[in-house]
Short mmCIF file of C-alpha atoms in Angstrom, two decimals:
data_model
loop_
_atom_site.label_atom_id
_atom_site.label_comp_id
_atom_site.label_asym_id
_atom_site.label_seq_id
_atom_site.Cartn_x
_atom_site.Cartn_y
_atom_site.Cartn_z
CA UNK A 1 40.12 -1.90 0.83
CA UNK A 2 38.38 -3.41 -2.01
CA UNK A 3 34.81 -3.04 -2.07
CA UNK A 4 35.01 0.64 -1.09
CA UNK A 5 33.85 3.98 -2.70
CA UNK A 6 33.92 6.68 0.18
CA UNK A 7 32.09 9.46 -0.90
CA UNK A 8 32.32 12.66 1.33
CA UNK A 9 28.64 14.28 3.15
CA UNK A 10 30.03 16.85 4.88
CA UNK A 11 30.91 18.53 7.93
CA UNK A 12 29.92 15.83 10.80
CA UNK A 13 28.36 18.53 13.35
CA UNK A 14 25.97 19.32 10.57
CA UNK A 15 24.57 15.83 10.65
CA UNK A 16 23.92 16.08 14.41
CA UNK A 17 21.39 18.35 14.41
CA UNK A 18 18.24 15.81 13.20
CA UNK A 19 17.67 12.17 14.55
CA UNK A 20 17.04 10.91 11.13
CA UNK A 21 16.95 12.56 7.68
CA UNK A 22 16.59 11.65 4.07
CA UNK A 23 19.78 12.19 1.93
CA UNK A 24 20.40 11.80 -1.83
CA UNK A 25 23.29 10.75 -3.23
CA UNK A 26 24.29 11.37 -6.78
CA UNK A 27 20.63 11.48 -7.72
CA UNK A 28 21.27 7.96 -7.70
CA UNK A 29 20.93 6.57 -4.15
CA UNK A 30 18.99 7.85 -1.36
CA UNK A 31 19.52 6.80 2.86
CA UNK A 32 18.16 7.24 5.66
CA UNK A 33 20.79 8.44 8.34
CA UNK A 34 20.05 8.99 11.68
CA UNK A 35 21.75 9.87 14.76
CA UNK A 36 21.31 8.91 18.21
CA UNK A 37 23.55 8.33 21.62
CA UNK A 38 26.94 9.92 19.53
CA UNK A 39 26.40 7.31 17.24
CA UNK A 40 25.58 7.63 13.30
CA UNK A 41 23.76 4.77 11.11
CA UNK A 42 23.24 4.45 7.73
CA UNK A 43 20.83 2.47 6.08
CA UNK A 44 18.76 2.27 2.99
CA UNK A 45 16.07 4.82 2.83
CA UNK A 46 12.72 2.47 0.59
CA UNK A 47 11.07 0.61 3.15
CA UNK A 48 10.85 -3.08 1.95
CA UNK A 49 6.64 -2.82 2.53
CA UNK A 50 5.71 -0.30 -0.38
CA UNK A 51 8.85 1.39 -0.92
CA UNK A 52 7.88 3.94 1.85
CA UNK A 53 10.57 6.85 2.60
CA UNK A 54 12.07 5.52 5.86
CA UNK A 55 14.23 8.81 6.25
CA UNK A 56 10.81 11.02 6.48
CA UNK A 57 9.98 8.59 9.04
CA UNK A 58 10.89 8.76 12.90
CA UNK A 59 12.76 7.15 15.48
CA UNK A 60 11.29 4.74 17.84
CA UNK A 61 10.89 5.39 21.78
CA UNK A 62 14.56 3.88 22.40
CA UNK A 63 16.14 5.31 19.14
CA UNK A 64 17.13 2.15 17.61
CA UNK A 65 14.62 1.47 14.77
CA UNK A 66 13.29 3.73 12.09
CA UNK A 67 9.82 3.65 11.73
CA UNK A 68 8.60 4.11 8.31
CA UNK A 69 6.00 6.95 7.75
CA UNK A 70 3.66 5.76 5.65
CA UNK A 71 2.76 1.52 7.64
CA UNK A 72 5.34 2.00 10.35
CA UNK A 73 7.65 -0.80 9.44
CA UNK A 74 10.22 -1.00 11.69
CA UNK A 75 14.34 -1.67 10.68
CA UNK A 76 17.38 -1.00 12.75
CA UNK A 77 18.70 2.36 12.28
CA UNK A 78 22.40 0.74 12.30
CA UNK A 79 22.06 -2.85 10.88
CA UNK A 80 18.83 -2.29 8.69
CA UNK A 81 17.29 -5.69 10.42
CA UNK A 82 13.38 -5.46 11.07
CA UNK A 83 12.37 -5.47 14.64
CA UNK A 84 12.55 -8.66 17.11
CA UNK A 85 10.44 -11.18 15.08
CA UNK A 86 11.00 -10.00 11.82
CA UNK A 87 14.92 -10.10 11.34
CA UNK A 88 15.22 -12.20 7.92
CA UNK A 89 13.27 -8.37 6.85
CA UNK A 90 16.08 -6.03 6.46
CA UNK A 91 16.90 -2.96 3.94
CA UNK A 92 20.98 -2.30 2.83
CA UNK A 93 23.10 -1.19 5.51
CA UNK A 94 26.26 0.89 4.77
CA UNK A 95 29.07 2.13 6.95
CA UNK A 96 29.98 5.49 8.08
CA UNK A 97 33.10 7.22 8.79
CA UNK A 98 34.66 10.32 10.41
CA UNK A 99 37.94 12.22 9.11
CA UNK A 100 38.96 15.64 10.14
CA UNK A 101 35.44 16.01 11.21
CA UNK A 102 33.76 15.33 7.80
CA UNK A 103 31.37 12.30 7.43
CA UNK A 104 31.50 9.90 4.62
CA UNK A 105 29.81 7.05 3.51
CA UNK A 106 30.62 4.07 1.38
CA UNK A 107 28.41 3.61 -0.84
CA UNK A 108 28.79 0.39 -1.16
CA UNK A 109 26.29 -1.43 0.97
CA UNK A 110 27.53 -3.87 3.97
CA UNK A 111 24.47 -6.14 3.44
CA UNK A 112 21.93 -6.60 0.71
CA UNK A 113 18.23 -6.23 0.92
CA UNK A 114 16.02 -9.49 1.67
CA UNK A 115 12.48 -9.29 2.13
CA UNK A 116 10.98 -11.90 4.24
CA UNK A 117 8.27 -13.80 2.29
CA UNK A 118 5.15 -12.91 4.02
CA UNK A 119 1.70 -15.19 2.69
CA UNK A 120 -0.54 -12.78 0.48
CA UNK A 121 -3.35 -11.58 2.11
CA UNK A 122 -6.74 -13.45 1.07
CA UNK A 123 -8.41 -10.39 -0.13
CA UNK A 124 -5.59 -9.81 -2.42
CA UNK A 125 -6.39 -12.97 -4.79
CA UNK A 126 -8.18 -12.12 -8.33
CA UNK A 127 -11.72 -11.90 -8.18
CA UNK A 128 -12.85 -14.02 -10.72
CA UNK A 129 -16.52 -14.82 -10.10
CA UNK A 130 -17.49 -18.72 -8.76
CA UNK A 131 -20.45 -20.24 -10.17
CA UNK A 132 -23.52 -20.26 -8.67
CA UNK A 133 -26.58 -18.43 -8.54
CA UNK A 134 -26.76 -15.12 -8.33
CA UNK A 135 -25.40 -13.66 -5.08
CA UNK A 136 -26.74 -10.64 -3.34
CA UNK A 137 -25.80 -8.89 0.26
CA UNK A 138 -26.83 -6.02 1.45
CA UNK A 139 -25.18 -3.48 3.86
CA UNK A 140 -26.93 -1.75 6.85
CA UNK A 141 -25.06 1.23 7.86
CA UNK A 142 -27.97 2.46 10.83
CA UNK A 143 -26.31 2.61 14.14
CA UNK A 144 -27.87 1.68 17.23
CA UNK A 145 -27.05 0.30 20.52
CA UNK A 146 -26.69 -3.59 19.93
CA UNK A 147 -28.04 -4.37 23.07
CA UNK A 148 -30.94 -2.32 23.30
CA UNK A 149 -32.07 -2.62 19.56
CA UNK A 150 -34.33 -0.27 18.42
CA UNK A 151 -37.00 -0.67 15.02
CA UNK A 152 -34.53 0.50 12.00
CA UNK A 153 -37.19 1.82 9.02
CA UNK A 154 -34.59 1.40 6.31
CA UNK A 155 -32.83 -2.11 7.48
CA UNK A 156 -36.86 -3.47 7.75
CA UNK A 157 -36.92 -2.80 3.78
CA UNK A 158 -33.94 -4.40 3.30
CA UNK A 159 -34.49 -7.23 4.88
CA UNK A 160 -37.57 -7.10 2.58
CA UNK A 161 -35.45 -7.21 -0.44
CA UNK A 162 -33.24 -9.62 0.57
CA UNK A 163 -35.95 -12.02 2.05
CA UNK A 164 -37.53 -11.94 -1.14
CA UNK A 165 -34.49 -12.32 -3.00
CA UNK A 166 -33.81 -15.48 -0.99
CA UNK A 167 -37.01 -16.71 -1.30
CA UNK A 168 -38.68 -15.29 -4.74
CA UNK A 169 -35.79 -14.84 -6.31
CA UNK A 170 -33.53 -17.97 -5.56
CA UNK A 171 -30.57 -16.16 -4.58
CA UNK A 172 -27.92 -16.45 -1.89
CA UNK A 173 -28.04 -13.31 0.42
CA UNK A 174 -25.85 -11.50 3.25
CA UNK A 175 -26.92 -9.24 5.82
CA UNK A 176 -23.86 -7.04 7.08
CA UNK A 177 -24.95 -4.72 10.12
CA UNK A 178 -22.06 -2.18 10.02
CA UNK A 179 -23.26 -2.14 13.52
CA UNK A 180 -22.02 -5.54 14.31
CA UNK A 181 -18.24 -4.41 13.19
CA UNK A 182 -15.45 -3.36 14.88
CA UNK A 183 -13.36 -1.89 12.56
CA UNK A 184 -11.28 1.49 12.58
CA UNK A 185 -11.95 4.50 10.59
CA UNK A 186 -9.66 4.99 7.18
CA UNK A 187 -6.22 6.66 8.69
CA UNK A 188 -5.62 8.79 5.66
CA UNK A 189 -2.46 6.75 4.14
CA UNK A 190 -3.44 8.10 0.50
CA UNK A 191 -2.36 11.54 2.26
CA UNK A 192 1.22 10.30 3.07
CA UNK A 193 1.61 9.20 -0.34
CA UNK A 194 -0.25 7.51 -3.35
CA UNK A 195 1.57 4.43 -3.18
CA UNK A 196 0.75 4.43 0.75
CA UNK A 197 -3.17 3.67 0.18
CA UNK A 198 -2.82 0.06 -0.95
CA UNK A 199 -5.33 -2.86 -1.72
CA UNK A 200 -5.97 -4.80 0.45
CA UNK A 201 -6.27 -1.87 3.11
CA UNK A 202 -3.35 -0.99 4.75
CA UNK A 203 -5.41 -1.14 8.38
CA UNK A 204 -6.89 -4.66 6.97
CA UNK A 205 -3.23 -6.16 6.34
CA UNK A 206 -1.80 -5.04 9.78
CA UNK A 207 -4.54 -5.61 12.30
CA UNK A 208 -6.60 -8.79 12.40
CA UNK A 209 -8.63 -7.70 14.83
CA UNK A 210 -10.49 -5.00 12.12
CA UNK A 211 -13.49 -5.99 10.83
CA UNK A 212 -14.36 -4.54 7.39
CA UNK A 213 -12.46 -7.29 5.58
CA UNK A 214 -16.13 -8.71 5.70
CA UNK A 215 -17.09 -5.86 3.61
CA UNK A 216 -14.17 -6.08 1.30
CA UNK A 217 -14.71 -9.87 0.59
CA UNK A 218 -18.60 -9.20 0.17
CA UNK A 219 -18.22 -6.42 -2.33
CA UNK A 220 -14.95 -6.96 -4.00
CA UNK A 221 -14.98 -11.17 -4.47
CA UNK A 222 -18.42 -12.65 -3.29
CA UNK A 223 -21.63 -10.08 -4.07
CA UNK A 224 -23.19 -9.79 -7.83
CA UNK A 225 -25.97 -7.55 -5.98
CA UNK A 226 -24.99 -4.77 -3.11
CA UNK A 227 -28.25 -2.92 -1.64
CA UNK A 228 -26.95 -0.16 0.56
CA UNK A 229 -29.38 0.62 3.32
CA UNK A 230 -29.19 4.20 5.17
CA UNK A 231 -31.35 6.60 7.47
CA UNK A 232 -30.53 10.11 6.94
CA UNK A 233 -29.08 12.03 9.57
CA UNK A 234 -28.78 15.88 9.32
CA UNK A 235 -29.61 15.91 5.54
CA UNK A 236 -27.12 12.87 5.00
CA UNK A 237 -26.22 9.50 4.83
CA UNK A 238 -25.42 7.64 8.40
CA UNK A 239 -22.24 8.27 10.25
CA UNK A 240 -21.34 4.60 9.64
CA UNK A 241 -22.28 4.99 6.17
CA UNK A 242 -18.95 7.70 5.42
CA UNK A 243 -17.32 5.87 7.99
CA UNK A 244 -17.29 2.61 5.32
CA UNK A 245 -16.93 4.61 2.72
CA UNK A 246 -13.73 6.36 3.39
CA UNK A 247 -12.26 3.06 3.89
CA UNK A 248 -13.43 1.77 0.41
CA UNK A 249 -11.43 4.39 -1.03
CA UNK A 250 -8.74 1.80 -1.36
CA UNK A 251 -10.63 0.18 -3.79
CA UNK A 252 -11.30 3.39 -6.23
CA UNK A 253 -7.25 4.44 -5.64
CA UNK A 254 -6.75 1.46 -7.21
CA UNK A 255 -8.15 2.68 -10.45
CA UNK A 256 -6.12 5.91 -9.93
CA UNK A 257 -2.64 4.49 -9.06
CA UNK A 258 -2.38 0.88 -11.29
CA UNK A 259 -5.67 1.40 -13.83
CA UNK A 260 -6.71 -1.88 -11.12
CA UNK A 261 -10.52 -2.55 -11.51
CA UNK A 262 -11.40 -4.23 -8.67
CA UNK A 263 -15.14 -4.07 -9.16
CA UNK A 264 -16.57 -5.48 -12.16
CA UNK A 265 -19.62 -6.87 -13.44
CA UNK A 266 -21.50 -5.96 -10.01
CA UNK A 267 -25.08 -4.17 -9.27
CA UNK A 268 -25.44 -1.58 -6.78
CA UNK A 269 -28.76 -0.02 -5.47
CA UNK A 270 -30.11 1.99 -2.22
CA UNK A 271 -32.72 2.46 0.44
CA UNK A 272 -32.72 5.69 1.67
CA UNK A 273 -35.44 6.66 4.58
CA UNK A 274 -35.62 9.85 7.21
CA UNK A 275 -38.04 11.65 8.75
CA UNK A 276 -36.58 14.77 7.51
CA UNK A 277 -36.30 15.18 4.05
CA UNK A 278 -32.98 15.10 1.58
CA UNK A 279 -33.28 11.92 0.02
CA UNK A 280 -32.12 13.05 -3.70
CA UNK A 281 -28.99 14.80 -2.17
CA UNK A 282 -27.91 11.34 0.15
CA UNK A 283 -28.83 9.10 -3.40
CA UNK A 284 -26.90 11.23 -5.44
CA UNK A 285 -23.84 10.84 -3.22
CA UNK A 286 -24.30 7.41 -3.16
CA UNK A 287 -24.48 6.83 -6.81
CA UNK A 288 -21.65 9.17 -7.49
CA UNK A 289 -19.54 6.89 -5.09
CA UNK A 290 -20.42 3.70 -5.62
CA UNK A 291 -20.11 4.30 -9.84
CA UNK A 292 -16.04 5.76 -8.87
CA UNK A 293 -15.59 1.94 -7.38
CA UNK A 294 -17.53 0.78 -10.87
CA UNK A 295 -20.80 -0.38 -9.71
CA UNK A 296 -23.41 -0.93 -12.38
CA UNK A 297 -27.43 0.67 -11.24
CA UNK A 298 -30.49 -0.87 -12.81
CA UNK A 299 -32.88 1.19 -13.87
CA UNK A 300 -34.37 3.59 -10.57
CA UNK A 301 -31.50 2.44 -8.65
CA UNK A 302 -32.88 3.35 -5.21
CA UNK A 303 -36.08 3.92 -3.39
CA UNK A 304 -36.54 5.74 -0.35
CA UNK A 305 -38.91 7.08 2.11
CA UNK A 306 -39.54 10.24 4.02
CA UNK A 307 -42.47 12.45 5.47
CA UNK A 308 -41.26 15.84 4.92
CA UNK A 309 -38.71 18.18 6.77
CA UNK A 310 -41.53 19.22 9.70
CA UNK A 311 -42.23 15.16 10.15
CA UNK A 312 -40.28 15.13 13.77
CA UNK A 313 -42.67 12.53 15.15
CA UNK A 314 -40.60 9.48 14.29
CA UNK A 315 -42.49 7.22 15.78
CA UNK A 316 -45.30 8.03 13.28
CA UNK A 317 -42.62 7.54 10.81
CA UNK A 318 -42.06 4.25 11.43
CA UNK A 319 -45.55 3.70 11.72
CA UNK A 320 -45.77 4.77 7.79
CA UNK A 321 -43.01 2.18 7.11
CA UNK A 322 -44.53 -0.57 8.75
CA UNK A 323 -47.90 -0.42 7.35
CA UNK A 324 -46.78 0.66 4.14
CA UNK A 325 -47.60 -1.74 1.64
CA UNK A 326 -46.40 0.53 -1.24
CA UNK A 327 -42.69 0.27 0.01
CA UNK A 328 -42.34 -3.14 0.95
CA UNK A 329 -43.49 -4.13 -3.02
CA UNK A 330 -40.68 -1.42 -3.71
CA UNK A 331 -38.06 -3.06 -1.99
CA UNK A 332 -38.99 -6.16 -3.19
CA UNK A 333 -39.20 -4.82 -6.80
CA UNK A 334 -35.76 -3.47 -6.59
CA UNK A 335 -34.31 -6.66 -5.85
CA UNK A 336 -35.73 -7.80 -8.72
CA UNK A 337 -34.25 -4.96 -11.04
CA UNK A 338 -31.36 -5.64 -9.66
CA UNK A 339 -30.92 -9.40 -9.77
CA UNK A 340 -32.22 -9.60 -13.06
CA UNK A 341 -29.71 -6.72 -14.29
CA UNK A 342 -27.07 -9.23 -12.77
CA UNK A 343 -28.20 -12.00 -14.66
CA UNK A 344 -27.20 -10.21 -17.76
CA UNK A 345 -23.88 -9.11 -16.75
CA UNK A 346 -23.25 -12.90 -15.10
CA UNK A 347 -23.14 -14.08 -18.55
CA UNK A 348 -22.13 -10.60 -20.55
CA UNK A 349 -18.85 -9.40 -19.33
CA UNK A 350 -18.47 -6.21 -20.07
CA UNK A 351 -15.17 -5.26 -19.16
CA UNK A 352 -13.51 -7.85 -21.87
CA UNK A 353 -12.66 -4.36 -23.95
CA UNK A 354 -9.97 -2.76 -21.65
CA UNK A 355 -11.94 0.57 -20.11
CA UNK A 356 -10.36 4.02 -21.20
CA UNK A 357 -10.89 6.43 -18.37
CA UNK A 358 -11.29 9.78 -18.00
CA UNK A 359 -10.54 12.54 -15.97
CA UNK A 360 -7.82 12.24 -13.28
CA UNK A 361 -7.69 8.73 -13.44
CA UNK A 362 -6.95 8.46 -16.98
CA UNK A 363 -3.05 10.73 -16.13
CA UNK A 364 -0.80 8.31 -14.73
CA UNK A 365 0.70 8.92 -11.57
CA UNK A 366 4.74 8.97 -11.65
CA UNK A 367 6.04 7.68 -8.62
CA UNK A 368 9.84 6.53 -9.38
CA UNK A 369 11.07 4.24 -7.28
CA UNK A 370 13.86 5.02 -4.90
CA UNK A 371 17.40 2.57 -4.31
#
């Protein structure tokens, strides 16, 4: 039969043993075959979302669809359609045989790949700055229970800063209350695989109902200015805090997988407050971070607050804040460093040399792609 080009796997029984395994061919092509119900299939093993290794995947519930490992795309193991909804999404498909109980496969595929055209996701357009004053949010990572609010020491200086920034300063200001979010905590794709961590998010692309795309689009395509406002907790930063941050990590694997700056041009700076004290250990996590996404820092990029490691009484804490004079002109003043550190960048762009970087992210990651 024309078309054909049998090539020989082996003995069939040996095949039967796993629902679904990943099998090169030839060093050339690689499939995902699975069996289920006496019944082989053969299909192509790069899922068509990021080239994910559908035979390291699984099986669904009913056996019918391979679910790829790294975003669990789903394609029939038999047909290589996606699932109900998604059928013009389909990887190569290629037919099986049995002789003298030895299972080939022509390699020759019965159907080609098509991937469905799917609308890019907003956060995913270049983020090329719109004109306009100077633009600065800042980020409250204390949690509390929204309903029963309680007096936050380090989101009262940041409103401080960004009040002043609206009103001294002329600029346009966000408040984000991680609080106020509903969004999941990073899933560890960059474990499955490099390629797996992708920008936008990988949670952000396939649920709608998460939440921190308001942080992406603040940081990544609207903010000149970030102020990052934390209590410490147990010597560090806020639960919410890491919780944001591990999901940002998209945003510096970027720079290690495609040399992608996402961040450019932009000001970071931090209020730090706690009864207890730490506050050069939490700011120098901070900074160390938020420089990995590329964040610029004015000069004394944070201020912070705290009464001492003995200082349980935290209601004389915030007390201290309240009254305190000293660190309201701070926060205020820090705005100011920052805005007027923006100002300079605004119209100096400092990433028209291309950036050579170093360390890890300067070795380029091989990841070959698979047929």
């Amino acid at each position: 039969m024309a078309g054909e080009n049998w090539y020989k796997l082996g003995p069939v029984d040996d095949y039967k043993k796993t629902p679904l395994k990943e099998i090169k061919i030839n060093n050339k092509l690689t499939i995902a075959l699975s069996f289920h119900n006496g019944h082989f299939g053969a299909i192509s093993n790069t899922c068509n979302h990021v080239g994910g290794p559908l035979g390291k995947g699984r099986l669904d519930d009913d056996g019918d669809y391979v679910v790829c490992p790294w975003h669990n795309w789903k394609f029939h193991r038999i047909t290589g359609f996606g699932e109900p909804g998604f059928e013009d999404d389909r990887v190569p498909q290629y037919r099986l045989k049995i002789e003298n109980n030895e299972l080939f496969i022509n390699l020759n595929p019965v159907t080609t790949r098509n991937k469905k055209l799917h609308s890019p996701h907003p956060l995913s357009r270049n983020n090329t700055r719109k004109e306009g004053p100077i633009r600065v949010v800042g980020i409250s990572t204390t949690v509390m229970d929204k309903d029963n609010p309680r007096y936050s020491t380090s989101e009262k200086l940041l409103r401080i800063a960004l009040d002043h920034a609206k009103n001294d300063l002329k600029c346009d200001t966000l408040l984000i209350r991680l609080n106020e979010l509903h969004f999941r905590s990073c899933e560890g794709y960059y474990s499955k695989s490099a390629k797996a961590c992708t920008w936008p998010c990988s949670i952000t692309q396939m649920d709608s109902s998460d939440q921190l795309d308001r942080v992406y689009e603040a940081l990544v395509h609207w903010a000149d200015v970030i102020m990052i406002s934390t209590p410490i907790r147990w010597g560090a930063a806020s639960s919410l805090y890491y919780k944001m941050a591990e999901r940002l990590n998209c945003i510096q694997n970027q720079i290690t997988i495609q040399n992608k700056i996402l961040i450019k041009n932009k000001v970071a700076s931090f209020i730090i407050t706690g009864g207890q004290d730490n506050v050069q250990d939490v700011a120098g996590h901070m900074l160390g971070f938020f420089a990995e996404l590329g964040f610029l820092f004015p000069p004394f990029p944070f201020i912070a607050h705290s009464r001492g490691w003995s200082a349980e009484d935290m209601e004389n804490n915030m007390i201290d804040v309240e009254n305190s004079s000293d660190l309201k002109d701070g926060a205020k003043d820090l705005v100011r460093r920052c805005v007027e550190m923006a100002e300079i960048l605004v119209v100096t762009d400092i990433f028209k040399r291309r950036v050579v970087l170093s360390g890890r992210k300067a070795r380029k990651i091989e990841m070959r792609e698979k047929k």
